Amino acid sequence: MHENIEIFLNRCRACAAFQENMEKMVELFCEKNVSEMFTNCTSLEISSHDYLPSRICFQCYENLTNLNKFRQGCLNSDRFLREQV
C-alpha cells in the first residue's frame, strides 16, 4: 500500500485525526448500529465502498454514543409530549 494512502486510511472519519495504531479505532461498518448512529447524528451518508476512512477514533466514538443517547432522549420526549396534546 502506498504510504499516502495508508496515512489517509489511518485518519478518523469524524475528526480526520491521524491514528498510528488502527487498533485504537472503532470500525464503522463492523456493527450495523455504529454506522447507523454516525448517519443519524451527522446526516452524512457513508458507505464501506466510498474509499474514505472506515474507522473513528475512540474520542469520536464516545462523542457519537453520547450524542446518540441525547438524540434518542429528545425523540422519546417529543413523542411523549405529542401524545399528551
mmCIF file of C-alpha atoms in Angstrom:
data_model
loop_
_atom_site.group_PDB
_atom_site.id
_atom_site.type_symbol
_atom_site.label_atom_id
_atom_site.label_comp_id
_atom_site.label_asym_id
_atom_site.label_seq_id
_atom_site.Cartn_x
_atom_site.Cartn_y
_atom_site.Cartn_z
ATOM 1 C CA MET A 1 0.000 0.000 0.000
ATOM 2 C CA HIS A 2 1.298 3.429 -0.889
ATOM 3 C CA GLU A 3 2.306 5.424 2.213
ATOM 4 C CA ASN A 4 -0.021 8.343 1.458
ATOM 5 C CA ILE A 5 -2.998 6.012 1.115
ATOM 6 C CA GLU A 6 -2.088 4.276 4.378
ATOM 7 C CA ILE A 7 -1.868 7.613 6.197
ATOM 8 C CA PHE A 8 -5.209 8.644 4.692
ATOM 9 C CA LEU A 9 -6.916 5.434 5.816
ATOM 10 C CA ASN A 10 -5.487 5.819 9.332
ATOM 11 C CA ARG A 11 -7.459 9.017 9.810
ATOM 12 C CA CYS A 12 -10.624 9.230 11.853
ATOM 13 C CA ARG A 13 -13.691 9.524 9.619
ATOM 14 C CA ALA A 14 -15.210 12.064 12.025
ATOM 15 C CA CYS A 15 -12.373 14.387 13.092
ATOM 16 C CA ALA A 16 -9.725 13.456 10.478
ATOM 17 C CA ALA A 17 -7.073 12.999 13.183
ATOM 18 C CA PHE A 18 -4.283 10.587 12.285
ATOM 19 C CA GLN A 19 -4.093 7.426 14.385
ATOM 20 C CA GLU A 20 -0.856 5.486 14.126
ATOM 21 C CA ASN A 21 -2.388 2.369 15.664
ATOM 22 C CA MET A 22 -5.585 1.374 13.874
ATOM 23 C CA GLU A 23 -6.410 -1.000 16.736
ATOM 24 C CA LYS A 24 -7.207 2.116 18.773
ATOM 25 C CA MET A 25 -10.051 2.935 16.404
ATOM 26 C CA VAL A 26 -13.632 1.725 16.027
ATOM 27 C CA GLU A 27 -14.695 0.222 12.708
ATOM 28 C CA LEU A 28 -17.832 1.980 11.429
ATOM 29 C CA PHE A 29 -19.095 -0.978 9.425
ATOM 30 C CA CYS A 30 -18.251 -3.820 11.804
ATOM 31 C CA GLU A 31 -21.532 -3.443 13.631
ATOM 32 C CA LYS A 32 -24.627 -2.036 11.970
ATOM 33 C CA ASN A 33 -25.509 0.306 14.818
ATOM 34 C CA VAL A 34 -22.219 2.255 14.657
ATOM 35 C CA SER A 35 -22.678 3.301 11.029
ATOM 36 C CA GLU A 36 -26.382 3.990 11.677
ATOM 37 C CA MET A 37 -25.533 6.169 14.687
ATOM 38 C CA PHE A 38 -22.996 8.058 12.570
ATOM 39 C CA THR A 39 -25.522 8.696 9.801
ATOM 40 C CA ASN A 40 -28.370 9.561 12.192
ATOM 41 C CA CYS A 41 -26.272 12.014 14.187
ATOM 42 C CA THR A 42 -24.398 13.665 11.307
ATOM 43 C CA SER A 43 -26.815 13.335 8.366
ATOM 44 C CA LEU A 44 -23.821 12.115 6.343
ATOM 45 C CA GLU A 45 -24.399 9.133 4.094
ATOM 46 C CA ILE A 46 -21.446 6.773 4.463
ATOM 47 C CA SER A 47 -20.541 3.583 2.680
ATOM 48 C CA SER A 48 -17.876 0.955 3.111
ATOM 49 C CA HIS A 49 -17.220 1.360 -0.627
ATOM 50 C CA ASP A 50 -16.654 5.130 -0.785
ATOM 51 C CA TYR A 51 -12.847 4.870 -0.434
ATOM 52 C CA LEU A 52 -12.866 7.098 2.650
ATOM 53 C CA PRO A 53 -11.608 6.069 6.094
ATOM 54 C CA SER A 54 -13.883 3.472 7.688
ATOM 55 C CA ARG A 55 -12.876 3.982 11.318
ATOM 56 C CA ILE A 56 -13.348 6.604 14.003
ATOM 57 C CA CYS A 57 -11.116 7.314 16.986
ATOM 58 C CA PHE A 58 -12.236 6.393 20.495
ATOM 59 C CA GLN A 59 -12.869 10.043 21.415
ATOM 60 C CA CYS A 60 -15.211 10.495 18.445
ATOM 61 C CA TYR A 61 -16.859 7.155 19.223
ATOM 62 C CA GLU A 62 -17.532 8.333 22.771
ATOM 63 C CA ASN A 63 -18.879 11.642 21.449
ATOM 64 C CA LEU A 64 -21.038 9.775 18.942
ATOM 65 C CA THR A 65 -22.551 7.460 21.550
ATOM 66 C CA ASN A 66 -23.276 10.409 23.866
ATOM 67 C CA LEU A 67 -24.853 12.385 21.030
ATOM 68 C CA ASN A 68 -26.922 9.367 20.041
ATOM 69 C CA LYS A 69 -28.198 8.977 23.620
ATOM 70 C CA PHE A 70 -29.114 12.676 23.685
ATOM 71 C CA ARG A 71 -30.834 12.386 20.297
ATOM 72 C CA GLN A 72 -32.815 9.324 21.405
ATOM 73 C CA GLY A 73 -33.837 11.112 24.605
ATOM 74 C CA CYS A 74 -35.065 14.112 22.621
ATOM 75 C CA LEU A 75 -37.018 11.890 20.237
ATOM 76 C CA ASN A 76 -38.599 9.986 23.136
ATOM 77 C CA SER A 77 -39.517 13.235 24.914
ATOM 78 C CA ASP A 78 -41.002 14.679 21.740
ATOM 79 C CA ARG A 79 -43.059 11.542 21.173
ATOM 80 C CA PHE A 80 -44.316 11.603 24.778
ATOM 81 C CA LEU A 81 -45.198 15.308 24.679
ATOM 82 C CA ARG A 82 -47.059 14.974 21.378
ATOM 83 C CA GLU A 83 -49.114 12.125 22.815
ATOM 84 C CA GLN A 84 -50.186 14.426 25.661
ATOM 85 C CA VAL A 85 -51.749 17.003 23.335
#
